[in-house]
Short mmCIF file of N, CA and C in Angstrom, two decimals:
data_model
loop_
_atom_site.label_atom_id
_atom_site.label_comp_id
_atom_site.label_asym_id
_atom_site.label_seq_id
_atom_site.Cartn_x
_atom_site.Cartn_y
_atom_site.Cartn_z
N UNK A 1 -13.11 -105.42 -31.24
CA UNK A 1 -12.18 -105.24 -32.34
C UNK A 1 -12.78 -104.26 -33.35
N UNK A 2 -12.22 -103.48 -33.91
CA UNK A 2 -12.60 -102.16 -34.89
C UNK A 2 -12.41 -103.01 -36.42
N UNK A 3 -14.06 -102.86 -36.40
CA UNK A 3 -14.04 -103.00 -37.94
C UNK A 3 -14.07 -102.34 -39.02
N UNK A 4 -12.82 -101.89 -39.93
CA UNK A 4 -12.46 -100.78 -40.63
C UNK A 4 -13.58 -100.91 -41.80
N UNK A 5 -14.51 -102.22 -42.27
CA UNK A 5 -15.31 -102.23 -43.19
C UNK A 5 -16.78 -101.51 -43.02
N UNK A 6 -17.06 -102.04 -41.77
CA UNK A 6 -18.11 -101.60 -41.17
C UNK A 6 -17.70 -99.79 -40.81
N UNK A 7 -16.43 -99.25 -40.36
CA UNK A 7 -16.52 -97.66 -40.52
C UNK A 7 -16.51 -97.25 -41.71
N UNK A 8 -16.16 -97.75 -42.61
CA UNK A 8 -16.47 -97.28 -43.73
C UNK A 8 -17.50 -96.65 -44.57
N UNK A 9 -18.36 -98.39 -44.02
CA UNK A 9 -19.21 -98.22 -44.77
C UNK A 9 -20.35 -97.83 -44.30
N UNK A 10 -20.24 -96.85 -43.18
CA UNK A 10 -21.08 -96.08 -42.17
C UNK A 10 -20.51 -94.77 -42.43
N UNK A 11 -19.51 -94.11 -43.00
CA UNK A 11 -19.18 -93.16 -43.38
C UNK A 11 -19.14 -92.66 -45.31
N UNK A 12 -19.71 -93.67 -45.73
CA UNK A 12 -19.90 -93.85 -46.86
C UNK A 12 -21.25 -93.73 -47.42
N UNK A 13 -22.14 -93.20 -46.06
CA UNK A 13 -23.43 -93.17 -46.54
C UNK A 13 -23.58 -91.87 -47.52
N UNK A 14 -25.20 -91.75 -48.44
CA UNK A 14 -25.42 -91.16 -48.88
C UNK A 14 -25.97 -90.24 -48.91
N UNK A 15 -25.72 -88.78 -48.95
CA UNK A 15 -26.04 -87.68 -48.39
C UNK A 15 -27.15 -86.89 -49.24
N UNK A 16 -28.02 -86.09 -49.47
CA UNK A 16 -28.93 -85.57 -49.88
C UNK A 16 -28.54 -85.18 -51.17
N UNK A 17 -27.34 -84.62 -51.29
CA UNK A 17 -26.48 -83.83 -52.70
C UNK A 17 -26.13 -84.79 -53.35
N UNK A 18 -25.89 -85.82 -52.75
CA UNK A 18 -25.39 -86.97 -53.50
C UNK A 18 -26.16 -87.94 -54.35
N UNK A 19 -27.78 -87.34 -53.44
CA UNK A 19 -28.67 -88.30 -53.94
C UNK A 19 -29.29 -87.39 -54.85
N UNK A 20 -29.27 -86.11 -55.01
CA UNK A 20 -30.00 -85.02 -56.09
C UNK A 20 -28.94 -85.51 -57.18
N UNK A 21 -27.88 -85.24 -56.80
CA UNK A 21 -26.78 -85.84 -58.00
C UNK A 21 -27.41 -86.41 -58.61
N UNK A 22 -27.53 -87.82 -58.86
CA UNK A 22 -27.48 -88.89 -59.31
C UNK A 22 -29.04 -89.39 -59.45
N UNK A 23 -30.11 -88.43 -59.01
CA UNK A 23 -31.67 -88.85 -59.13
C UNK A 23 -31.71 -89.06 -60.77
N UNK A 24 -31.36 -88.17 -61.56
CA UNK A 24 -31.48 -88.31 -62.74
C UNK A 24 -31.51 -89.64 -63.42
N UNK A 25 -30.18 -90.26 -63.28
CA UNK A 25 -29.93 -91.42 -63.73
C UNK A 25 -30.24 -92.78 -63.22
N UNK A 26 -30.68 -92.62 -61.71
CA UNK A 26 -31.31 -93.56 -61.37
C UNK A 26 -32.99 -93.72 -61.84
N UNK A 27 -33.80 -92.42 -62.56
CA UNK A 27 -34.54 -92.04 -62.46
C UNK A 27 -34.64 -92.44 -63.95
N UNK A 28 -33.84 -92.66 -64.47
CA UNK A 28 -33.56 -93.21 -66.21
C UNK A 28 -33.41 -95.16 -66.52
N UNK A 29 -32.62 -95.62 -64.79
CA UNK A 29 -32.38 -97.02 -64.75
C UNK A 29 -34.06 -97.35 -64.52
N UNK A 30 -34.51 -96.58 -63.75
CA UNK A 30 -36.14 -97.39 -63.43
C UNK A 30 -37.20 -97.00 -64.49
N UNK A 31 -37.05 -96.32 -65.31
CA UNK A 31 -38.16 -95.46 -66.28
C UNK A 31 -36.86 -96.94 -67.69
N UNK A 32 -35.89 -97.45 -67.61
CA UNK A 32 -36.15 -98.33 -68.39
C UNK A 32 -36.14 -99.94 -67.64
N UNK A 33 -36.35 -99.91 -66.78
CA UNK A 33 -36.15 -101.41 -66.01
C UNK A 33 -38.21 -101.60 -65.88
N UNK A 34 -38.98 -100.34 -65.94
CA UNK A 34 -40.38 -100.32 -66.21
C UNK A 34 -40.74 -100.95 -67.67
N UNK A 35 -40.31 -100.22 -68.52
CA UNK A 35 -40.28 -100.27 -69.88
C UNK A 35 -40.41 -101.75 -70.43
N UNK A 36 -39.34 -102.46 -69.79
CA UNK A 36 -38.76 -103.95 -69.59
C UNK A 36 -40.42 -104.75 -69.25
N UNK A 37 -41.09 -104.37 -68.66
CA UNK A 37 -42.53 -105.35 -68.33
C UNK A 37 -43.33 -104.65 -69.09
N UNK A 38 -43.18 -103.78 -70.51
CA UNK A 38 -44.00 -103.67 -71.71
C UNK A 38 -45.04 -102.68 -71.25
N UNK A 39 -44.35 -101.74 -70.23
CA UNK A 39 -44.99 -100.88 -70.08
C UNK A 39 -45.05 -99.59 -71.11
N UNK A 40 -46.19 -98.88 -70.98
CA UNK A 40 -46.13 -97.58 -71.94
C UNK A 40 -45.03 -96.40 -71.58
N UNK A 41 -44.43 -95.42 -71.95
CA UNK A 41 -44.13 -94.82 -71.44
C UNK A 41 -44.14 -93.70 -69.95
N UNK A 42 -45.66 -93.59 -70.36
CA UNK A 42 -46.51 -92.73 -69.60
C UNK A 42 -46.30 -93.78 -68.39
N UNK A 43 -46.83 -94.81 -68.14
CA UNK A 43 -46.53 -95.55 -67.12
C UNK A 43 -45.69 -96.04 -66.74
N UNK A 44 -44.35 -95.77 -67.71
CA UNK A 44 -42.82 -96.15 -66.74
C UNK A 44 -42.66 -94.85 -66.44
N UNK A 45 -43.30 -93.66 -66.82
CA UNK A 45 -42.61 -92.68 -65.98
C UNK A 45 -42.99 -92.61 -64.61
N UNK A 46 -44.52 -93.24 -64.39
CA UNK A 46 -45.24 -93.09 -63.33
C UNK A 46 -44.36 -94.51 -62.45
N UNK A 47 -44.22 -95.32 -63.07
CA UNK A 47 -43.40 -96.29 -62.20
C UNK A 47 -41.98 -95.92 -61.81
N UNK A 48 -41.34 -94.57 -62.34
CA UNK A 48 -40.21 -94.13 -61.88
C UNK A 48 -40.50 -93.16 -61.10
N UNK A 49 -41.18 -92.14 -60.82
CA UNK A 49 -41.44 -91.18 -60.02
C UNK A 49 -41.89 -92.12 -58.61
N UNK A 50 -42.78 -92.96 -58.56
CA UNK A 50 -42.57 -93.87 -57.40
C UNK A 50 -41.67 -94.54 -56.61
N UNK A 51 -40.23 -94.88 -57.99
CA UNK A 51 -39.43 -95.46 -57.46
C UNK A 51 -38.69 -94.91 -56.57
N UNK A 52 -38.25 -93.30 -57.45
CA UNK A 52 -37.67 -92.22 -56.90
C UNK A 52 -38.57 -92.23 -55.55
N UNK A 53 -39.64 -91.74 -55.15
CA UNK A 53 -39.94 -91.35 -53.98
C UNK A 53 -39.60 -92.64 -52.96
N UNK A 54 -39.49 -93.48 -53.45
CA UNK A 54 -38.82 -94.91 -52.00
C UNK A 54 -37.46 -94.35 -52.16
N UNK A 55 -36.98 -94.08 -53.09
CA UNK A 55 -35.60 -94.46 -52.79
C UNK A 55 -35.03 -93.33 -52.11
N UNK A 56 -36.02 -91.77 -52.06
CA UNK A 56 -35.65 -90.68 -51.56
C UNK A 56 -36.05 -91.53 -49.72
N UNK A 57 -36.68 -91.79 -49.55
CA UNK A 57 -37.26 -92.75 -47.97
C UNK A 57 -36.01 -93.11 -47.28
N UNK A 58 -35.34 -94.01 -48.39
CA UNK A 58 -34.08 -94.57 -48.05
C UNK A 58 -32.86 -94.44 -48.79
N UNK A 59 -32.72 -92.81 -49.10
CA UNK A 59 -31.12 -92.63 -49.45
C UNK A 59 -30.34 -92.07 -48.74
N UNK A 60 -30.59 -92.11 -47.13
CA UNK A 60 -29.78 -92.51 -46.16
C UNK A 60 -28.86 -93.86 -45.79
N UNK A 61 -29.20 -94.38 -46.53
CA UNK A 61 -29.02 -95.93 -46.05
C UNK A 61 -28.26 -96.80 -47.44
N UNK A 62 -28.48 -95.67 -48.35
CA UNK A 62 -27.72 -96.47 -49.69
C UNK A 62 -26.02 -96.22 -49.43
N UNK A 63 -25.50 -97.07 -49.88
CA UNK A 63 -24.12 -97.07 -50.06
C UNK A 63 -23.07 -96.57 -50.56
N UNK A 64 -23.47 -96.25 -52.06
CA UNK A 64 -23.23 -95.57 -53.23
C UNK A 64 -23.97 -95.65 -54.51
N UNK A 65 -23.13 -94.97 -55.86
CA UNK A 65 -23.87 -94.48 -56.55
C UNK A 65 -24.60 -96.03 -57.41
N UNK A 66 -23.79 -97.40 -57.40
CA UNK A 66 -23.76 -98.41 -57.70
C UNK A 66 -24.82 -99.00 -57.04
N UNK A 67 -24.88 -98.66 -55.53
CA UNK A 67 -25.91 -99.27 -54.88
C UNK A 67 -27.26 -98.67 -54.97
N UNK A 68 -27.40 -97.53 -54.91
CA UNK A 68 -28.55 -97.00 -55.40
C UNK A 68 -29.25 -97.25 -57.13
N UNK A 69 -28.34 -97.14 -58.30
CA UNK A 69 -28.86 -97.33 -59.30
C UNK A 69 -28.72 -98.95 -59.27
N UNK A 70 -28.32 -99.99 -58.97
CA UNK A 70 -29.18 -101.33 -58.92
C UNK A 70 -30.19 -101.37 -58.24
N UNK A 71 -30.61 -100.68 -56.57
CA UNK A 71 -31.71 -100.90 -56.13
C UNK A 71 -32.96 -100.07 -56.98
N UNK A 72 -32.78 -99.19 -57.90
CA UNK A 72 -33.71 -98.55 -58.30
C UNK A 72 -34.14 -99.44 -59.18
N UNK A 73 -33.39 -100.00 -60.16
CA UNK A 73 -34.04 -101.01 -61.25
C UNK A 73 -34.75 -102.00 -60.12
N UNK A 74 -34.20 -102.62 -59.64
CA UNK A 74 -34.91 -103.62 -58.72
C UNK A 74 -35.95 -102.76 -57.94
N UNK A 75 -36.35 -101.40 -57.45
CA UNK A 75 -37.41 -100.92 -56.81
C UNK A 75 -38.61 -100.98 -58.09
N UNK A 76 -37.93 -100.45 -59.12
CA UNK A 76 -38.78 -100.25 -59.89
C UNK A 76 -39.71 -101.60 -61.03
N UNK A 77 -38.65 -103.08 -60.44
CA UNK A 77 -39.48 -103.94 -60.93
C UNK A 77 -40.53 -104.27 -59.61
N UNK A 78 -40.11 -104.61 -58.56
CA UNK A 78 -40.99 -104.61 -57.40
C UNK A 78 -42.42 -103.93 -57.58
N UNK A 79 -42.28 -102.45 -57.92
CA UNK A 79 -43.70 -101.46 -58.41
C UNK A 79 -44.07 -101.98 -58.89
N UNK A 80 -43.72 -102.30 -60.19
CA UNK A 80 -44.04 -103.03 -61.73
C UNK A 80 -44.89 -104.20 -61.71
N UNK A 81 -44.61 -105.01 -60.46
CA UNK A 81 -44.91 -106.50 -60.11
C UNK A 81 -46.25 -106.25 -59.04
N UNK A 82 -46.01 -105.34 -57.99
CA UNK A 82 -47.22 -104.70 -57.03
C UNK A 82 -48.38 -104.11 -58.36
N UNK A 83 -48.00 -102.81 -59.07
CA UNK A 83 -49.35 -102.80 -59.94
C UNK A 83 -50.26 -103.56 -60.86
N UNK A 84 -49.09 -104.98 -61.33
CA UNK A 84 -50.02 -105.96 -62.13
C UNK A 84 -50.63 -106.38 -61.03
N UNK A 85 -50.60 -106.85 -59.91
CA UNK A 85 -51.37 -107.51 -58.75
C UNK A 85 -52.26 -106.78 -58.58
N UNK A 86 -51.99 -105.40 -58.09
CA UNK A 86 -53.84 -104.64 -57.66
C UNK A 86 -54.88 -104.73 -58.86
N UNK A 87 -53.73 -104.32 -60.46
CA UNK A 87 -54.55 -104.38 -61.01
C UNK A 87 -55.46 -105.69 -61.21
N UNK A 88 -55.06 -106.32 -60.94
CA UNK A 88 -55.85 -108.14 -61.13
C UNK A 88 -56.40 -108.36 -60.32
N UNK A 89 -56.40 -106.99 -59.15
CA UNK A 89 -57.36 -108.01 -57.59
C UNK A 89 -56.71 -108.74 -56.64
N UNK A 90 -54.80 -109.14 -56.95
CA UNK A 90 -54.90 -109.20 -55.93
C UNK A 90 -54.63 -108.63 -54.48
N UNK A 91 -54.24 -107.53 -54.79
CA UNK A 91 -53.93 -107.14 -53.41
C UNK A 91 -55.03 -106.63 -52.61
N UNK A 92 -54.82 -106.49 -51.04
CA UNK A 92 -55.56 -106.16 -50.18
C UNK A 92 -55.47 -105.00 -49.78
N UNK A 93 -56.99 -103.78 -49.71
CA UNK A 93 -57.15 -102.34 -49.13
C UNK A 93 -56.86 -102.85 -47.76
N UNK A 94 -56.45 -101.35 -47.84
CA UNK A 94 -56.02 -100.67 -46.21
C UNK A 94 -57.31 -100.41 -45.37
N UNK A 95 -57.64 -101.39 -44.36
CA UNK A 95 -59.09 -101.24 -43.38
C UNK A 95 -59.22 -100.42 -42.22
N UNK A 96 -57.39 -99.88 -42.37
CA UNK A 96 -58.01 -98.92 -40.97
C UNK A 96 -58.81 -98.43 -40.62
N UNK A 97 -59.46 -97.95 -39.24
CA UNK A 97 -60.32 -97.13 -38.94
C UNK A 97 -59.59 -95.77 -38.52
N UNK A 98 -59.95 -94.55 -38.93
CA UNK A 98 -59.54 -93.60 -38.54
C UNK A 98 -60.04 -93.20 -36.85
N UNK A 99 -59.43 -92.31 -36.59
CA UNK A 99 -59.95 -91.83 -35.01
C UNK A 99 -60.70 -90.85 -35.08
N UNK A 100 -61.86 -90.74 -34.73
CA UNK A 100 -62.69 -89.39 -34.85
C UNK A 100 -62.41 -88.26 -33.48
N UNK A 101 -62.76 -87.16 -33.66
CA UNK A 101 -62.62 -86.33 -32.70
C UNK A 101 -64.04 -86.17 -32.06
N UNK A 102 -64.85 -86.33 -32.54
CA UNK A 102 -66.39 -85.80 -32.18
C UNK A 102 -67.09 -86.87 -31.18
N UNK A 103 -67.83 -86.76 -29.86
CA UNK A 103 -68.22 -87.63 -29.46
C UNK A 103 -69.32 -88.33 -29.70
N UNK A 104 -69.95 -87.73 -30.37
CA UNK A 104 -71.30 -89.08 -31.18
C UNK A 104 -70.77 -89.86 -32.34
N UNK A 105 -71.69 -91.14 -32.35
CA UNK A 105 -71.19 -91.93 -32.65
C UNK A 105 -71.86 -91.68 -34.44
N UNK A 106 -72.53 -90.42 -34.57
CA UNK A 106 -73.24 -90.37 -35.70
C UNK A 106 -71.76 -89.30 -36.50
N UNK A 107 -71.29 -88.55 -35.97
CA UNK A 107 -70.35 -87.85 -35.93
C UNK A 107 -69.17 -88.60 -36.41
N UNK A 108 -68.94 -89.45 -35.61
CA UNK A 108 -67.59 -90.62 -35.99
C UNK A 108 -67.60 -91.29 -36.96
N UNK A 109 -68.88 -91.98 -37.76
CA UNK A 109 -69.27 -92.20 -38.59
C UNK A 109 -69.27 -91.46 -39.97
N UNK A 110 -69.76 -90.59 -40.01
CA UNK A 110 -69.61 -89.26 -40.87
C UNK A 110 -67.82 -88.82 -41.16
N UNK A 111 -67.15 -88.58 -40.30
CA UNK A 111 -65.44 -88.40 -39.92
C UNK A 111 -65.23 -89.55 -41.02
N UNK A 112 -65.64 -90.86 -40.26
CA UNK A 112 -64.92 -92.36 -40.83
C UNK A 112 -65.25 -92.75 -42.49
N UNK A 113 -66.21 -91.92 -43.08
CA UNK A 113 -66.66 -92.10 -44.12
C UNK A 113 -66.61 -91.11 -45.26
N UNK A 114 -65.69 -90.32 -44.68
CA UNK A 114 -65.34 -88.58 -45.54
C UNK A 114 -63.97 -89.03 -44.96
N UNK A 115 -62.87 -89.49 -44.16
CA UNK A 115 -61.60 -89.74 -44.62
C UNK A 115 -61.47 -90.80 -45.42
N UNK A 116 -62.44 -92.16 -45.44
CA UNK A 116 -61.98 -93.26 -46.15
C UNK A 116 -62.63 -92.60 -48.10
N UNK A 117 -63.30 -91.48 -47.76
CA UNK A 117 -63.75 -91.04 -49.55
C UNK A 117 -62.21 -90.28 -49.72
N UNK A 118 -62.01 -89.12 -48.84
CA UNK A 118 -61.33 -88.55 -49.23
C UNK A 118 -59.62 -89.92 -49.57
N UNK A 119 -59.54 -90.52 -49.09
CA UNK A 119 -57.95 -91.30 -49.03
C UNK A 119 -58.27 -91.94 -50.80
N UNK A 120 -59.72 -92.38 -51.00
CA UNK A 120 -60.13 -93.44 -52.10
C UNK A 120 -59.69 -92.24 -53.37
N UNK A 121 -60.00 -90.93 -53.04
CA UNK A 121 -59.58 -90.04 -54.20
C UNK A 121 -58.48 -89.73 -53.93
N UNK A 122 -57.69 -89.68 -53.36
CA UNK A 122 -56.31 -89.23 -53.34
C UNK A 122 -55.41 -90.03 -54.04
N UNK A 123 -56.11 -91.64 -53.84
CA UNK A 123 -56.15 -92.98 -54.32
C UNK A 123 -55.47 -92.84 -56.04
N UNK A 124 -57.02 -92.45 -56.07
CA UNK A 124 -57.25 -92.50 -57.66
C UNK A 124 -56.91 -91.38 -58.51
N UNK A 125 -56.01 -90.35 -57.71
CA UNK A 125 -55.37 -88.99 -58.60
C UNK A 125 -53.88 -89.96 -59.40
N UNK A 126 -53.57 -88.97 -60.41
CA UNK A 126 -52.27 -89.92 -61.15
C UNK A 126 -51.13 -90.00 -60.56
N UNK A 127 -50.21 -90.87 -60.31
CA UNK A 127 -49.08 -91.20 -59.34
C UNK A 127 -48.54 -90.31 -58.94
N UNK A 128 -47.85 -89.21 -60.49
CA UNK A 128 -47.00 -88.48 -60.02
C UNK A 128 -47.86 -87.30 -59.05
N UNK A 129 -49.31 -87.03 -59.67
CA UNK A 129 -49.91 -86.03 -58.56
C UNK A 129 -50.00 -86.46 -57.32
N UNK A 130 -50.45 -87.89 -57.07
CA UNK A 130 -50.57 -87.93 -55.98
C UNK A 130 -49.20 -87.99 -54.89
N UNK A 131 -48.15 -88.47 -55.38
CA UNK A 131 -46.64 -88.75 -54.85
C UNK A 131 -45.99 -86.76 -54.28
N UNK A 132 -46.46 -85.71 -55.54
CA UNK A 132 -46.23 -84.52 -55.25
C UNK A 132 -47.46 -83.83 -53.99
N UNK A 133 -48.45 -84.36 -53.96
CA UNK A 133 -49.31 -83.49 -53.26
C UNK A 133 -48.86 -84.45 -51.86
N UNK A 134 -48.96 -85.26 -51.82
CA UNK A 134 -48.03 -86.19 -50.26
C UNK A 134 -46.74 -85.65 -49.90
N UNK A 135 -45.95 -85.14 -50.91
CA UNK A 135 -44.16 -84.77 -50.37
C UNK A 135 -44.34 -83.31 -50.16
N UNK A 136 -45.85 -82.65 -50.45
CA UNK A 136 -45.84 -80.93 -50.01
C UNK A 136 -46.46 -81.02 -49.12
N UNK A 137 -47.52 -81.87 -49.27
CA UNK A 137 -48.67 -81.55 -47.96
C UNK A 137 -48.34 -82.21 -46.53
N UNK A 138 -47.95 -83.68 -46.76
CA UNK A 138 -47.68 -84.15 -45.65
C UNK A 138 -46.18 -84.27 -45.09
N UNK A 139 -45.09 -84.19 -46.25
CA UNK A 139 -43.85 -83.97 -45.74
C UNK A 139 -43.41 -82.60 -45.45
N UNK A 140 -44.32 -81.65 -46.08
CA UNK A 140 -44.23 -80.55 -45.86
C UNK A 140 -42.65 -79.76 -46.77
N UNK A 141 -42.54 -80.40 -47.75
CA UNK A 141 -41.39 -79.99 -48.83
C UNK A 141 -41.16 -78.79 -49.28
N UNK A 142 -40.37 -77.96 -49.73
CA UNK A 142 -40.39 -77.11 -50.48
C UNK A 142 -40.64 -77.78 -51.82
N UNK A 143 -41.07 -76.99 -52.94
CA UNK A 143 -41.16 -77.32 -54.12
C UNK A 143 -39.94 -77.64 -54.84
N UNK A 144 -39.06 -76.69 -54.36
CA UNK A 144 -37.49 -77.04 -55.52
C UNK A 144 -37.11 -78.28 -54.85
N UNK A 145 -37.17 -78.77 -53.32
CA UNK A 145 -36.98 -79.97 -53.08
C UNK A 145 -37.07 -81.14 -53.59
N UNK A 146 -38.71 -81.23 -53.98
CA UNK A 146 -39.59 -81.95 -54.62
C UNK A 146 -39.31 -81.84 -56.06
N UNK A 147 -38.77 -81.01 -56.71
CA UNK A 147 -38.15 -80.87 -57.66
C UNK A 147 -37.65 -82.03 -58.54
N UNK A 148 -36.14 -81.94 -57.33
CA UNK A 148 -34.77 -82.37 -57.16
C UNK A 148 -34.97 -83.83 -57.30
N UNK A 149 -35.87 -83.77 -56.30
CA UNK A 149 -35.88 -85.64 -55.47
C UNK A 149 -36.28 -85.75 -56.65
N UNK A 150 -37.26 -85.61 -57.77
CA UNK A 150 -38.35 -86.51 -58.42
C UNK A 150 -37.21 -86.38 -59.98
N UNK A 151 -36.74 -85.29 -60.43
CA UNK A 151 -35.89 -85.31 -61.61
C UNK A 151 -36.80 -84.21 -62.45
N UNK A 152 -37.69 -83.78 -62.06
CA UNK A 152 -38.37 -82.69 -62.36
C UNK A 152 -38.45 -80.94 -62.71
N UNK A 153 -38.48 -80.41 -62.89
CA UNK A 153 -38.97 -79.18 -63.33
C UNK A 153 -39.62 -78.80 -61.90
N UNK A 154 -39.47 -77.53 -61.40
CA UNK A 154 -40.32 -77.06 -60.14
C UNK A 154 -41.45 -76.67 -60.71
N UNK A 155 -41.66 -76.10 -62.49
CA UNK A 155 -42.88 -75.72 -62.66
C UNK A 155 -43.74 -76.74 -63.05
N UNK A 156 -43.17 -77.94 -63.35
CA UNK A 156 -44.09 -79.24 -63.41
C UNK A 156 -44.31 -79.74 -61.88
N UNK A 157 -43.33 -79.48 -60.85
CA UNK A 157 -44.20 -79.53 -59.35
C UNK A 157 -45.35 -78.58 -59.44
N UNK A 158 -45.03 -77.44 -59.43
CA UNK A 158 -46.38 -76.69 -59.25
C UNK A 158 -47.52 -76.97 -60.19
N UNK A 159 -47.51 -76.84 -61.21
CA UNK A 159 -48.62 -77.65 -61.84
C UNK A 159 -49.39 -78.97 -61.62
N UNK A 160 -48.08 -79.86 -60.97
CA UNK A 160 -48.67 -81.07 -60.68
C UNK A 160 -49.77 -80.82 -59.35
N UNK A 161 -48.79 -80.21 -58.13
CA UNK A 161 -49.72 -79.85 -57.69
C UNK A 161 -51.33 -79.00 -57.45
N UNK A 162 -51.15 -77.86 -58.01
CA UNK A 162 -52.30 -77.26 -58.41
C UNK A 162 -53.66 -78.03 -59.06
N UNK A 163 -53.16 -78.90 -59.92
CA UNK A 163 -53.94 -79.99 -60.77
C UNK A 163 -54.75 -80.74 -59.75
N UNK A 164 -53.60 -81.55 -58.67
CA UNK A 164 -54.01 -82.48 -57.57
C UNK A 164 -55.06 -81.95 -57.00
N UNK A 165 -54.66 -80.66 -56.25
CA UNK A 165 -55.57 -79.86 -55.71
C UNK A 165 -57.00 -79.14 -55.72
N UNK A 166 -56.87 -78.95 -57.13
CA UNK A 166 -58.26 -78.73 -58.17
C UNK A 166 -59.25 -79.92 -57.98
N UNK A 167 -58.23 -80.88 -57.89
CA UNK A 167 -59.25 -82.24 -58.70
C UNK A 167 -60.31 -82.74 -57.27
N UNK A 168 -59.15 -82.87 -56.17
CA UNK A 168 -60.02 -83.21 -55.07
C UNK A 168 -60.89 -82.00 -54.81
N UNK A 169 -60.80 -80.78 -54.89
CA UNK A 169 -61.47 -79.75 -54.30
C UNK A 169 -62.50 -79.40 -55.15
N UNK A 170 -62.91 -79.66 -56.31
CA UNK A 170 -63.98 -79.88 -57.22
C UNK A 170 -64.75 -81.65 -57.03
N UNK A 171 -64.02 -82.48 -56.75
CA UNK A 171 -64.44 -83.40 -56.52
C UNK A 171 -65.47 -83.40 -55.08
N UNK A 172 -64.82 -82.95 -53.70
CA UNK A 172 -65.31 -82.40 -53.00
C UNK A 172 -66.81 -81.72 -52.88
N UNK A 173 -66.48 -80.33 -53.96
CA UNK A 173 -68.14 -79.87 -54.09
C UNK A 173 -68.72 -80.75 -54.80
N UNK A 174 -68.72 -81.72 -55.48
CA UNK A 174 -69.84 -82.53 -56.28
C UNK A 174 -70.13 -83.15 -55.14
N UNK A 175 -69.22 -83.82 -54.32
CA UNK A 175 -70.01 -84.90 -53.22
C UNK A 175 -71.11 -84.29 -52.15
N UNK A 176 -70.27 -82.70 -51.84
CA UNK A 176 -71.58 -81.89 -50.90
C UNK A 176 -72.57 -81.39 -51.64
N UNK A 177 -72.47 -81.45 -52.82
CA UNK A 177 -74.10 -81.16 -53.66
C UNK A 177 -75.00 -82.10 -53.16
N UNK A 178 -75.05 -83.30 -53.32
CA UNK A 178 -75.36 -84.36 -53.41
C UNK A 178 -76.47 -84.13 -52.16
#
């Protein structure tokens, strides 16, 4: 039997333009649904640029403009609720082991201990840098993309990035001084 709710609401999904549309204001519901757990500014913006990047993950799958700006307040208390926890200890690091390419085991070691430094600083760069240097480097974005999605300025992408980039790559030569 044809369910006219279910075509609907499979043709009702949300399309990329739809979601640049409307980043703004969802990008305003989570920068004040942050605010709401007595956050600073500086850190509801950083708790909205996060939110934005989940909700860019999954704005295939949102419904409309209703459904997206409630899930953003609700993404963005979720963040809100995840950073008081790490910050207190409780959450648990990521133990993967990476895969080395090299066949000694002194080699693999070395690999396993220069990706888990390098991930710990990528770690510790500021949200929005680190959220921009992940959507260029590893999603492989254009900048005005990254733009769009985040509610941004392309020349505050590029800066953000450049910054990111500086920081590990100076960080970098201090560790090979050593």
């Amino acid at each position: 039997m044809f369910n006219f709710a279910s075509f609907f609401r499979y043709i009702s999904r949300m399309t990329q333009e739809e979601f640049t549309h409307i980043a703004s204001e969802m990008r305003q519901d989570a920068v004040v649904a942050a605010r709401k757990f007595g956050l600073a500014m500086d850190d509801a913006e950083d708790i909205a640029q996060d939110v934005m990047l989940k909700l860019w993950c999954l704005h295939r799958n949102l419904d409309g403009v209703a459904h997206a700006k409630a899930l953003a307040a609700i993404t963005a208390r979720h963040v809100c609720i995840d950073r008081w926890r790490t910050s207190h200890g409780h959450a648990e690091l990521d133990t993967m082991m990476p895969v080395a390419d090299a066949d000694t085991a002194v080699s693999r070691l070395e690999y396993a201990e220069l990706e888990q430094w390098l991930s710990e600083q990528i770690d510790a760069l500021p949200t929005t840098s680190r959220i921009v240097l992940t959507m260029r480097q590893l999603e492989h974005r254009e900048l005005s993309e990254i733009a769009d999605i985040l509610g941004i300025r392309q020349t505050s992408v590029s800066t953000l990035l450049a910054r990111a980039r500086n920081e590990l790559r100076n960080k970098l030569k201090r560790r090979n001084q050593r």
